[in-house]
């Protein structure tokens, strides 16, 4: 699969970087000429994955969040968000809607559900104590972009 | 992210402004709860007309407020979500715990004059 | 000097990435709460340096452009744009206003002049055949941001 | 980046839209030159009212067009640059080769109805 464009981005896991990360990815995806809705889908899914890396992956510590995004042929965008944080034991359970390990009641457990609803494909790899990587994929249909 | 709060009798209106994510949700929550705990409103209106982005942190925000006002039998109304915010709300089944309105509230304070900020 | 936040970004030297790069840097700088003018200054300077890496550093080839940006205490932002392209022999000459090695007449030779006018400090390092790095620094004065 | 071109007698108006950088400048140049070489205008108006960003590539664009129309004694007018674009123009001394105007051209085609696109 030919890579038409790509970018790598990394930043410390501070919550202020959630907005920066999704804006940056939206600027990268703009080359595909997405509709407003498609762009909002991508921003939302990226925001979920980056927030998870910050909130769950690194918890109280500051680690580095890595993003690698590619634009492939046929208007496909693939975005991998990776942390080297705590990892998860049971990915399937983690991805169930409403499942959350957050105890404050302020997280809905819907992060993965949002990613799955807004992107075409979501692939999660994780290893306890080693970290997590989430790969999001979407084909931009709307307009006949390059 | 910023916020304006209005009260009118037993109604609190929160005009949410900007992008709602995990980073900003904590401040919003504290500011809204401070007011809501004081007034104990029958109706808490969350007006999203000036919200330009929202992820599932916004769902957590709505659910948390819903649980709070339910303590004294209050209800939550969601006003003027944009199409993409409505999409997140629908996914989360928010319509089961709060009514979703698309026009300014009848009688209550309105967020119409709120100016959108980044 | 304490680093309050930072980001690393890299992408291939395609001209379509000029817009993406400056938008991304603007999103990163937004945490300093700059005025519209300050933000435009940063975007313009970044655009100049990235364009130079693409046009002059790598010329006809595609290489990688590396950006490392930091937010320091006292509202300072430092942005380094680096390429591993052809490098320059005489930095001082290259930085003279109106000096350009472009022969099509479509470049003004004002890239460095714009960077110097719009940022507080511009530092250039270059080695022939090894590449160039441009470091841009600016203190955001306007509002008493964090 | 996009462009709209209007002609009226011996005047060509180019309404520039979006962000002007090295990436987009080539297309703009070609489209403008194609028209200008056909019409040989006395005045070429470059209207920047819908330009949201410009770096020194825009200076190259103006200078190149200036050199072209000068071949037959034509002039270039720069209309409605935003404050930050004016800053780049001033730095480059553009006022020495083109007059800078802040209101719609008297008589010529106007870019008023041009809608800003990204
Ligand atoms: N990057 C990650 N590192 C470790 N655990 C994670 C990560 N992402 C998600 N999880 C786990 O999966 C659960 C569900 O995630 P999600 O569906 O996004 O909901 P929420 O973030 O609201 O808890 C989280 O509560 C957490 O236990
Ligand atoms: N990254 C770079 N690699 C190699 N040469 C460069 C680089 N940046 C600038 N230069 C040289 O410096 C000259 C002046 O640059 P600049 O002031 O930006 O004007 P312009 O880009 O319009 O030529 C260029 O023409 C080029 O010869």
Coordinates of C-alpha atoms and ligand atoms in Angstrom, one line a residue:
Chain A
X1 CA 0.0 0.0 0.0
X2 CA 1.6 3.2 -1.2
X3 CA 2.2 5.9 1.5
X4 CA 1.3 9.3 -0.1
X5 CA 2.2 11.3 2.9
X6 CA 3.0 10.8 6.6
X7 CA 3.9 12.5 9.8
X8 CA 5.2 11.6 13.2
X9 CA 4.4 13.6 16.3
X10 CA 5.3 13.2 19.9
X11 CA 4.6 15.2 23.0
X12 CA 4.5 14.7 26.8
X13 CA 1.3 13.3 28.3
X14 CA -0.1 16.6 29.6
X15 CA -3.8 17.0 29.2
X16 CA -3.3 20.4 27.5
X17 CA -1.9 18.5 24.6
X18 CA -5.2 16.8 23.8
X19 CA -6.4 19.8 21.9
X20 CA -3.0 20.3 20.2
X21 CA -2.9 16.7 19.0
X22 CA -6.3 16.6 17.5
X23 CA -5.9 20.0 15.8
X24 CA -2.6 18.8 14.4
X25 CA -4.1 15.6 13.0
X26 CA -7.0 17.5 11.5
X27 CA -4.5 19.8 9.7
X28 CA -2.8 16.7 8.4
X29 CA -6.0 15.1 7.3
X30 CA -7.1 18.3 5.5
X31 CA -5.2 17.2 2.4
X32 CA -7.9 14.5 1.9
X33 CA -10.5 17.2 1.6
X34 CA -12.8 15.7 4.2
X35 CA -16.3 17.0 4.9
X36 CA -16.8 18.9 8.2
X37 CA -18.4 15.8 9.6
X38 CA -15.5 13.5 8.6
X39 CA -13.0 15.9 10.1
X40 CA -15.0 16.0 13.3
X41 CA -15.0 12.2 13.4
X42 CA -11.2 12.1 13.1
X43 CA -10.7 14.8 15.7
X44 CA -13.0 13.0 18.1
X45 CA -11.4 9.6 17.7
X46 CA -7.9 11.0 18.0
X47 CA -9.0 12.9 21.1
X48 CA -10.3 9.7 22.7
X49 CA -7.1 7.7 22.0
X50 CA -4.8 10.5 23.1
X51 CA -6.8 11.1 26.3
X52 CA -6.6 7.4 27.1
X53 CA -2.8 7.4 26.7
X54 CA -2.7 10.4 29.1
X55 CA -5.3 9.3 31.6
X56 CA -5.0 5.5 31.6
X57 CA -1.6 4.8 30.0
X58 CA 0.5 7.1 32.0
X59 CA -1.9 7.9 34.9
X60 CA -0.1 10.3 37.3
X61 CA 3.2 10.2 35.5
X62 CA 4.3 12.2 32.5
X63 CA 5.4 9.9 29.6
X64 CA 5.6 10.5 25.8
X65 CA 2.6 10.0 23.5
X66 CA 3.7 9.0 19.9
X67 CA 1.5 9.5 16.9
X68 CA 2.2 8.2 13.4
X69 CA -0.2 9.1 10.7
X70 CA -0.2 8.1 7.1
X71 CA -2.2 8.9 4.1
X72 CA -2.6 5.9 1.8
X73 CA -4.0 5.5 -1.7
X74 CA -7.8 5.6 -2.2
X75 CA -8.2 8.4 0.3
X76 CA -7.3 6.3 3.4
X77 CA -5.9 7.7 6.5
X78 CA -4.3 5.5 9.2
X79 CA -3.4 7.0 12.6
X80 CA -1.5 5.2 15.3
X81 CA -1.5 6.6 18.8
X82 CA 1.0 4.9 21.1
X83 CA 2.1 5.1 24.7
X84 CA 4.7 3.2 26.7
X85 CA 2.5 3.3 29.8
X86 CA 0.9 0.6 32.0
X87 CA -0.8 -1.4 29.2
X88 CA -4.0 -3.4 29.6
X89 CA -4.6 -7.0 30.6
X90 CA -7.8 -7.6 28.7
X91 CA -8.3 -5.6 25.6
X92 CA -11.6 -7.1 24.7
X93 CA -13.1 -6.1 28.1
X94 CA -11.5 -2.6 27.9
X95 CA -13.3 -2.1 24.5
X96 CA -16.7 -3.0 25.8
X97 CA -19.0 0.0 25.9
X98 CA -19.4 1.5 29.4
X99 CA -16.4 -0.4 30.7
X100 CA -14.1 1.9 32.6
X101 CA -11.5 1.5 35.3
X102 CA -11.9 5.1 36.3
X103 CA -13.6 5.4 39.7
X104 CA -14.4 9.1 39.9
X105 CA -17.5 8.6 37.8
X106 CA -16.4 11.3 35.4
X107 CA -15.4 9.0 32.5
X108 CA -18.1 7.3 30.6
X109 CA -16.3 4.2 29.4
X110 CA -17.2 5.1 25.9
X111 CA -13.8 6.1 24.5
X112 CA -13.4 2.9 22.4
X113 CA -17.1 2.9 21.4
X114 CA -16.6 6.4 20.0
X115 CA -13.5 5.4 18.1
X116 CA -15.3 2.4 16.6
X117 CA -18.3 4.4 15.7
X118 CA -16.4 7.3 14.0
X119 CA -13.6 5.4 12.3
X120 CA -13.8 2.4 9.9
X121 CA -11.3 0.3 11.8
X122 CA -9.8 0.3 15.3
X123 CA -7.0 -2.0 16.1
X124 CA -5.6 -2.2 19.7
X125 CA -2.4 -3.8 20.8
X126 CA -1.3 -3.7 24.4
X127 CA 1.1 -5.4 26.8
X128 CA 0.9 -5.1 30.5
X129 CA 3.7 -2.9 31.8
X130 CA 4.8 -2.1 28.2
X131 CA 2.2 0.1 26.7
X132 CA -0.6 0.4 24.3
X133 CA -1.0 1.3 20.6
X134 CA -4.3 2.1 19.0
X135 CA -4.5 2.2 15.2
X136 CA -7.4 4.1 13.7
X137 CA -8.3 3.9 10.0
X138 CA -10.8 5.8 7.9
X139 CA -11.6 6.2 4.2
X140 CA -12.6 9.7 3.3
X141 CA -15.5 9.2 0.9
X142 CA -17.2 12.5 0.4
X143 CA -15.3 14.3 -2.3
X144 CA -13.1 12.9 -5.0
X145 CA -9.8 14.1 -3.4
X146 CA -6.4 13.5 -4.9
Chain B
X1 CA -13.1 26.3 27.2
X2 CA -15.2 28.7 29.2
X3 CA -18.5 28.9 30.8
X4 CA -21.3 31.3 31.7
X5 CA -23.9 30.4 34.3
X6 CA -27.4 31.9 34.7
X7 CA -30.0 31.1 37.3
X8 CA -33.7 31.9 37.1
X9 CA -35.9 30.6 40.0
X10 CA -35.3 26.9 40.2
X11 CA -33.5 26.7 36.8
X12 CA -29.8 26.8 36.1
X13 CA -28.5 27.4 32.6
X14 CA -24.9 26.6 31.8
X15 CA -23.7 28.1 28.5
X16 CA -20.7 26.0 27.5
X17 CA -18.2 27.7 25.2
X18 CA -15.3 26.2 23.2
X19 CA -14.0 22.7 23.1
X20 CA -15.0 20.1 25.7
X21 CA -12.3 17.4 26.3
X22 CA -10.8 15.7 29.3
X23 CA -8.4 18.7 29.8
X24 CA -11.2 21.2 30.2
X25 CA -14.0 19.0 31.7
X26 CA -12.7 19.2 35.2
X27 CA -13.0 23.0 35.5
X28 CA -16.4 22.9 33.9
X29 CA -17.6 20.3 36.3
X30 CA -16.4 22.2 39.4
X31 CA -17.9 25.5 38.3
X32 CA -21.3 23.9 37.4
X33 CA -21.5 21.8 40.5
X34 CA -20.7 24.7 42.8
X35 CA -23.7 26.5 41.4
X36 CA -26.0 23.5 41.2
X37 CA -25.3 22.4 44.7
X38 CA -26.3 25.9 46.0
X39 CA -29.5 26.3 43.9
X40 CA -30.7 22.6 43.8
X41 CA -32.4 23.4 40.4
X42 CA -35.5 21.5 39.1
X43 CA -33.9 21.9 35.7
X44 CA -30.3 22.1 34.7
X45 CA -29.9 23.3 31.1
X46 CA -26.6 22.5 29.4
X47 CA -26.5 24.7 26.3
X48 CA -24.0 23.5 23.7
X49 CA -24.6 26.1 21.0
X50 CA -21.1 27.5 21.3
X51 CA -19.3 24.2 21.8
X52 CA -17.1 23.6 18.8
X53 CA -15.8 20.2 19.8
X54 CA -16.8 17.4 22.2
X55 CA -15.5 13.9 22.8
X56 CA -16.7 11.3 25.4
X57 CA -15.4 13.5 28.2
X58 CA -18.5 15.6 27.5
X59 CA -20.6 12.5 28.0
X60 CA -19.0 12.0 31.4
X61 CA -19.8 15.6 32.2
X62 CA -23.5 15.3 31.3
X63 CA -23.8 11.9 33.1
X64 CA -22.1 13.2 36.2
X65 CA -24.4 16.3 36.3
X66 CA -27.4 14.0 35.7
X67 CA -26.5 11.9 38.7
X68 CA -26.1 15.0 40.9
X69 CA -29.4 16.8 40.1
X70 CA -31.3 13.5 40.3
X71 CA -30.5 13.5 44.0
X72 CA -33.3 16.0 44.6
X73 CA -35.4 14.9 41.6
X74 CA -34.1 17.5 39.1
X75 CA -33.7 16.9 35.4
X76 CA -31.1 17.8 32.8
X77 CA -31.9 19.3 29.4
X78 CA -29.4 19.4 26.6
X79 CA -29.8 22.4 24.3
X80 CA -28.5 23.1 20.8
X81 CA -25.8 20.4 20.2
X82 CA -24.2 20.7 16.8
X83 CA -24.6 17.7 14.4
X84 CA -21.3 16.1 15.5
X85 CA -21.9 16.6 19.2
X86 CA -25.4 15.1 18.7
X87 CA -23.7 12.1 17.1
X88 CA -21.6 11.6 20.3
X89 CA -24.7 12.1 22.5
X90 CA -26.7 9.6 20.4
X91 CA -24.0 7.0 20.6
X92 CA -24.0 7.4 24.4
X93 CA -27.8 7.1 24.6
X94 CA -27.9 10.6 26.3
X95 CA -31.5 10.9 25.1
X96 CA -32.5 8.3 27.7
X97 CA -31.4 10.5 30.6
X98 CA -31.9 14.0 29.3
X99 CA -34.2 15.7 26.7
X100 CA -32.4 17.2 23.7
X101 CA -33.7 20.5 22.4
X102 CA -32.8 22.4 19.4
X103 CA -34.2 25.8 20.0
X104 CA -33.7 28.3 22.9
X105 CA -35.5 27.3 26.1
X106 CA -38.9 28.8 26.6
X107 CA -38.8 31.1 29.6
X108 CA -35.3 30.2 30.8
X109 CA -32.2 32.2 30.4
X110 CA -30.8 31.9 26.9
X111 CA -27.2 31.6 25.7
X112 CA -27.9 33.5 22.6
X113 CA -25.7 36.4 23.3
X114 CA -22.8 34.3 24.3
X115 CA -20.0 34.8 21.9
X116 CA -18.0 31.8 20.7
X117 CA -14.5 31.7 22.0
X118 CA -11.8 29.4 20.9
Chain C
X1 CA 15.7 26.8 31.6
X2 CA 12.7 24.7 32.5
X3 CA 10.8 23.1 29.6
X4 CA 7.1 23.4 30.3
X5 CA 5.9 21.6 27.2
X6 CA 7.4 20.3 24.0
X7 CA 6.6 18.5 20.8
X8 CA 8.5 16.8 18.0
X9 CA 7.1 16.6 14.5
X10 CA 8.5 15.1 11.3
X11 CA 7.2 14.8 7.8
X12 CA 8.4 14.3 4.2
X13 CA 9.5 17.4 2.4
X14 CA 6.4 17.8 0.2
X15 CA 5.2 21.3 -0.3
X16 CA 1.7 20.3 0.8
X17 CA 3.1 19.9 4.3
X18 CA 4.0 23.6 4.6
X19 CA 0.4 24.4 5.6
X20 CA 0.1 21.4 7.9
X21 CA 3.4 22.3 9.7
X22 CA 2.5 25.9 10.4
X23 CA -1.0 25.0 11.5
X24 CA 0.4 22.4 13.8
X25 CA 2.9 24.8 15.4
X26 CA 0.1 27.4 15.8
X27 CA -1.9 24.9 17.7
X28 CA 1.1 24.1 19.9
X29 CA 1.8 27.8 20.5
X30 CA -1.9 28.4 21.4
X31 CA -1.2 27.4 25.0
X32 CA 0.8 30.7 25.4
X33 CA -2.4 32.6 24.6
X34 CA -0.8 34.7 21.9
X35 CA -2.6 37.6 20.1
X36 CA -3.7 37.0 16.6
X37 CA -0.7 39.0 15.4
X38 CA 1.8 37.0 17.4
X39 CA 0.3 33.8 16.1
X40 CA 0.5 35.0 12.5
X41 CA 4.2 36.0 13.2
X42 CA 4.9 32.4 14.4
X43 CA 3.0 30.8 11.5
X44 CA 4.8 33.0 9.0
X45 CA 8.3 32.4 10.3
X46 CA 7.7 28.6 10.6
X47 CA 6.3 28.6 7.0
X48 CA 9.5 30.3 5.8
X49 CA 11.9 27.9 7.5
X50 CA 9.9 24.8 6.4
X51 CA 9.6 26.1 2.9
X52 CA 13.4 26.6 2.8
X53 CA 14.0 23.1 4.0
X54 CA 11.7 21.8 1.3
X55 CA 12.8 24.1 -1.6
X56 CA 16.5 24.6 -0.8
X57 CA 17.5 21.9 1.6
X58 CA 16.1 18.9 -0.3
X59 CA 15.5 20.5 -3.7
X60 CA 14.1 17.8 -6.1
X61 CA 14.4 15.0 -3.6
X62 CA 12.1 14.1 -0.8
X63 CA 13.8 14.1 2.6
X64 CA 12.5 14.4 6.2
X65 CA 11.8 17.8 7.9
X66 CA 12.2 17.7 11.6
X67 CA 10.6 20.2 14.0
X68 CA 11.2 20.4 17.7
X69 CA 9.3 23.0 19.6
X70 CA 9.5 23.9 23.3
X71 CA 7.6 26.2 25.6
X72 CA 9.9 27.6 28.2
X73 CA 9.3 29.7 31.3
X74 CA 8.4 33.4 30.9
X75 CA 6.2 32.7 27.9
X76 CA 9.0 31.8 25.6
X77 CA 8.6 29.5 22.6
X78 CA 11.6 28.0 20.8
X79 CA 11.1 26.2 17.5
X80 CA 13.9 24.3 15.7
X81 CA 13.3 23.3 12.0
X82 CA 15.9 21.0 10.7
X83 CA 16.7 19.2 7.4
X84 CA 19.5 16.8 6.4
X85 CA 19.7 18.3 2.9
X86 CA 22.4 20.1 1.0
X87 CA 23.3 22.7 3.6
X88 CA 24.8 26.1 2.8
X89 CA 28.3 27.3 2.4
X90 CA 27.9 30.9 3.6
X91 CA 25.1 31.4 6.2
X92 CA 25.8 35.1 6.5
X93 CA 25.3 35.7 2.8
X94 CA 22.2 33.5 2.7
X95 CA 20.6 35.6 5.4
X96 CA 21.1 38.9 3.6
X97 CA 17.8 40.3 2.5
X98 CA 17.1 39.7 -1.2
X99 CA 19.8 37.1 -1.5
X100 CA 18.4 34.0 -3.2
X101 CA 19.9 31.1 -5.1
X102 CA 16.6 30.5 -6.8
X103 CA 16.8 31.4 -10.5
X104 CA 13.1 31.3 -11.5
X105 CA 12.5 34.8 -10.1
X106 CA 9.6 33.5 -8.0
X107 CA 11.4 33.6 -4.7
X108 CA 12.1 36.9 -3.1
X109 CA 15.2 36.1 -1.0
X110 CA 13.2 37.5 2.0
X111 CA 12.7 34.2 3.9
X112 CA 15.3 34.9 6.5
X113 CA 14.4 38.6 6.7
X114 CA 10.8 37.6 7.5
X115 CA 12.0 35.2 10.2
X116 CA 14.2 37.9 11.8
X117 CA 11.5 40.5 11.6
X118 CA 8.8 38.3 13.1
X119 CA 10.7 36.4 15.8
X120 CA 12.9 37.7 18.6
X121 CA 15.9 35.5 17.7
X122 CA 16.9 33.4 14.6
X123 CA 19.9 31.0 14.9
X124 CA 21.1 29.2 11.8
X125 CA 23.5 26.3 11.7
X126 CA 24.4 24.6 8.5
X127 CA 27.0 22.2 7.1
X128 CA 27.5 21.7 3.4
X129 CA 26.2 18.3 2.4
X130 CA 24.9 17.7 5.9
X131 CA 21.9 19.9 6.4
X132 CA 20.6 23.0 8.1
X133 CA 18.9 23.8 11.3
X134 CA 17.0 27.1 12.0
X135 CA 16.1 27.9 15.6
X136 CA 13.4 30.5 16.1
X137 CA 12.6 32.1 19.4
X138 CA 9.9 34.4 20.6
X139 CA 8.5 35.7 23.8
X140 CA 4.8 36.0 23.8
X141 CA 4.1 39.3 25.6
X142 CA 0.5 40.3 25.1
X143 CA -1.4 38.5 27.8
X144 CA -0.2 37.2 31.1
X145 CA -0.5 33.5 30.0
X146 CA 0.4 30.6 32.3
Chain D
X1 CA -5.9 28.4 -2.1
X2 CA -8.2 29.4 -4.9
X3 CA -8.6 32.3 -7.3
X4 CA -11.2 34.3 -9.2
X5 CA -10.3 36.5 -12.1
X6 CA -12.3 39.4 -13.5
X7 CA -11.5 41.6 -16.4
X8 CA -13.0 45.0 -17.3
X9 CA -11.6 46.8 -20.3
X10 CA -7.8 47.1 -19.7
X11 CA -8.0 46.0 -16.0
X12 CA -7.6 42.6 -14.5
X13 CA -8.7 41.8 -11.0
X14 CA -7.4 38.7 -9.2
X15 CA -9.3 37.8 -6.1
X16 CA -7.0 35.6 -4.1
X17 CA -8.6 33.2 -1.6
X18 CA -7.1 31.2 1.2
X19 CA -3.5 30.8 2.2
X20 CA -0.6 31.9 0.0
X21 CA 2.5 29.9 0.5
X22 CA 5.1 28.2 -1.8
X23 CA 2.8 25.2 -2.3
X24 CA 0.0 27.2 -3.7
X25 CA 1.9 30.1 -5.3
X26 CA 2.8 28.1 -8.5
X27 CA -0.9 27.5 -9.4
X28 CA -1.8 31.1 -8.7
X29 CA 1.0 32.4 -10.8
X30 CA 0.1 30.3 -13.8
X31 CA -3.6 31.2 -13.7
X32 CA -2.9 34.9 -13.3
X33 CA -0.2 35.0 -16.0
X34 CA -2.4 33.1 -18.5
X35 CA -5.0 35.9 -18.2
X36 CA -2.6 38.8 -18.0
X37 CA -0.6 37.7 -21.0
X38 CA -3.9 37.6 -23.0
X39 CA -5.3 41.0 -21.8
X40 CA -2.1 43.0 -21.3
X41 CA -3.9 45.1 -18.7
X42 CA -3.0 48.7 -17.8
X43 CA -3.8 47.8 -14.2
X44 CA -3.5 44.4 -12.5
X45 CA -5.4 44.4 -9.2
X46 CA -4.4 41.7 -6.6
X47 CA -7.1 41.7 -4.0
X48 CA -6.0 40.1 -0.7
X49 CA -9.3 40.5 1.2
X50 CA -9.9 36.7 1.5
X51 CA -6.3 35.8 2.0
X52 CA -5.9 34.3 5.5
X53 CA -2.2 33.7 5.4
X54 CA 0.8 34.8 3.4
X55 CA 4.5 34.3 3.7
X56 CA 7.3 35.6 1.5
X57 CA 6.2 33.4 -1.3
X58 CA 3.4 35.9 -1.7
X59 CA 6.0 38.6 -2.2
X60 CA 7.6 36.6 -4.9
X61 CA 4.1 36.3 -6.5
X62 CA 3.6 40.1 -6.5
X63 CA 7.1 40.9 -7.7
X64 CA 6.9 38.4 -10.5
X65 CA 3.5 39.9 -11.7
X66 CA 5.0 43.4 -11.4
X67 CA 7.8 42.5 -13.7
X68 CA 5.4 41.0 -16.2
X69 CA 2.9 43.8 -16.5
X70 CA 5.8 46.3 -16.6
X71 CA 6.8 44.9 -19.9
X72 CA 3.9 46.9 -21.5
X73 CA 3.9 49.7 -19.0
X74 CA 1.2 48.3 -16.8
X75 CA 0.9 48.8 -13.0
X76 CA 0.0 46.6 -10.0
X77 CA -2.3 47.5 -7.2
X78 CA -2.6 45.6 -4.0
X79 CA -6.0 45.7 -2.4
X80 CA -7.2 45.0 1.1
X81 CA -4.3 43.2 2.7
X82 CA -4.9 42.1 6.3
X83 CA -2.6 43.6 9.0
X84 CA -0.3 40.6 9.1
X85 CA -0.1 40.5 5.3
X86 CA 0.6 44.3 5.2
X87 CA 3.4 43.6 7.7
X88 CA 5.0 41.1 5.2
X89 CA 4.4 43.6 2.3
X90 CA 6.0 46.5 4.2
X91 CA 9.0 44.4 5.1
X92 CA 9.5 43.7 1.5
X93 CA 9.1 47.3 0.4
X94 CA 6.1 46.3 -1.8
X95 CA 4.8 49.9 -1.6
X96 CA 7.7 50.9 -3.8
X97 CA 6.5 48.9 -6.8
X98 CA 2.7 48.7 -6.2
X99 CA 0.2 51.0 -4.6
X100 CA -1.6 49.5 -1.6
X101 CA -5.3 50.2 -1.2
X102 CA -7.7 49.4 1.6
X103 CA -11.1 49.9 0.0
X104 CA -12.7 48.3 -3.0
X105 CA -11.4 49.7 -6.3
X106 CA -13.4 52.5 -7.8
X107 CA -14.9 51.3 -11.0
X108 CA -13.1 48.0 -11.3
X109 CA -14.5 44.6 -10.5
X110 CA -14.7 44.0 -6.8
X111 CA -14.0 40.8 -4.8
X112 CA -16.7 41.6 -2.3
X113 CA -18.9 38.7 -3.1
X114 CA -16.0 36.2 -3.0
X115 CA -16.6 33.8 -0.3
X116 CA -13.6 32.9 1.8
X117 CA -12.5 29.3 1.4
X118 CA -9.8 27.6 3.4
Ligands
LIG1 N1 -3.8 3.7 26.6 C1 -4.3 2.9 27.6 N2 -3.5 2.4 28.5 C2 -4.1 1.6 29.5 N3 -5.4 1.4 29.7 C3 -6.2 1.9 28.8 C4 -5.8 2.7 27.7 N4 -6.8 3.0 26.9 C5 -7.9 2.5 27.5 N5 -7.6 1.8 28.6 C6 -8.5 1.0 29.5 O1 -9.7 0.8 28.8 C7 -10.8 1.3 29.6 C8 -11.9 1.8 28.6 O2 -11.5 2.9 27.9 P1 -12.5 3.8 27.2 O3 -13.5 3.0 26.4 O4 -11.7 4.8 26.4 O5 -13.3 4.5 28.4 P2 -12.8 5.6 29.5 O6 -11.6 6.3 29.0 O7 -14.0 6.5 29.6 O8 -12.5 4.8 30.7 C9 -10.2 2.4 30.4 O9 -11.0 2.7 31.6 C10 -8.8 1.8 30.8 O10 -8.9 0.9 31.8
LIG2 N1 17.4 24.8 4.6 C1 18.2 25.3 3.6 N2 19.1 24.5 3.0 C2 19.9 25.0 2.1 N3 20.0 26.3 1.7 C3 19.1 27.2 2.3 C4 18.2 26.7 3.3 N4 17.5 27.8 3.7 C5 17.9 28.9 3.0 N5 18.9 28.5 2.1 C6 19.7 29.4 1.2 O1 19.5 30.7 1.6 C7 19.0 31.5 0.5 C8 18.1 32.6 1.1 O2 17.0 32.1 1.8 P1 15.7 33.0 2.0 O3 16.1 34.3 2.7 O4 14.7 32.2 2.8 O5 15.1 33.4 0.6 P2 14.5 32.5 -0.6 O6 13.9 31.2 0.1 O7 13.4 33.4 -1.1 O8 15.5 32.2 -1.5 C9 18.2 30.5 -0.3 O9 18.1 31.0 -1.6 C10 19.1 29.3 -0.2 O10 20.2 29.4 -1.1

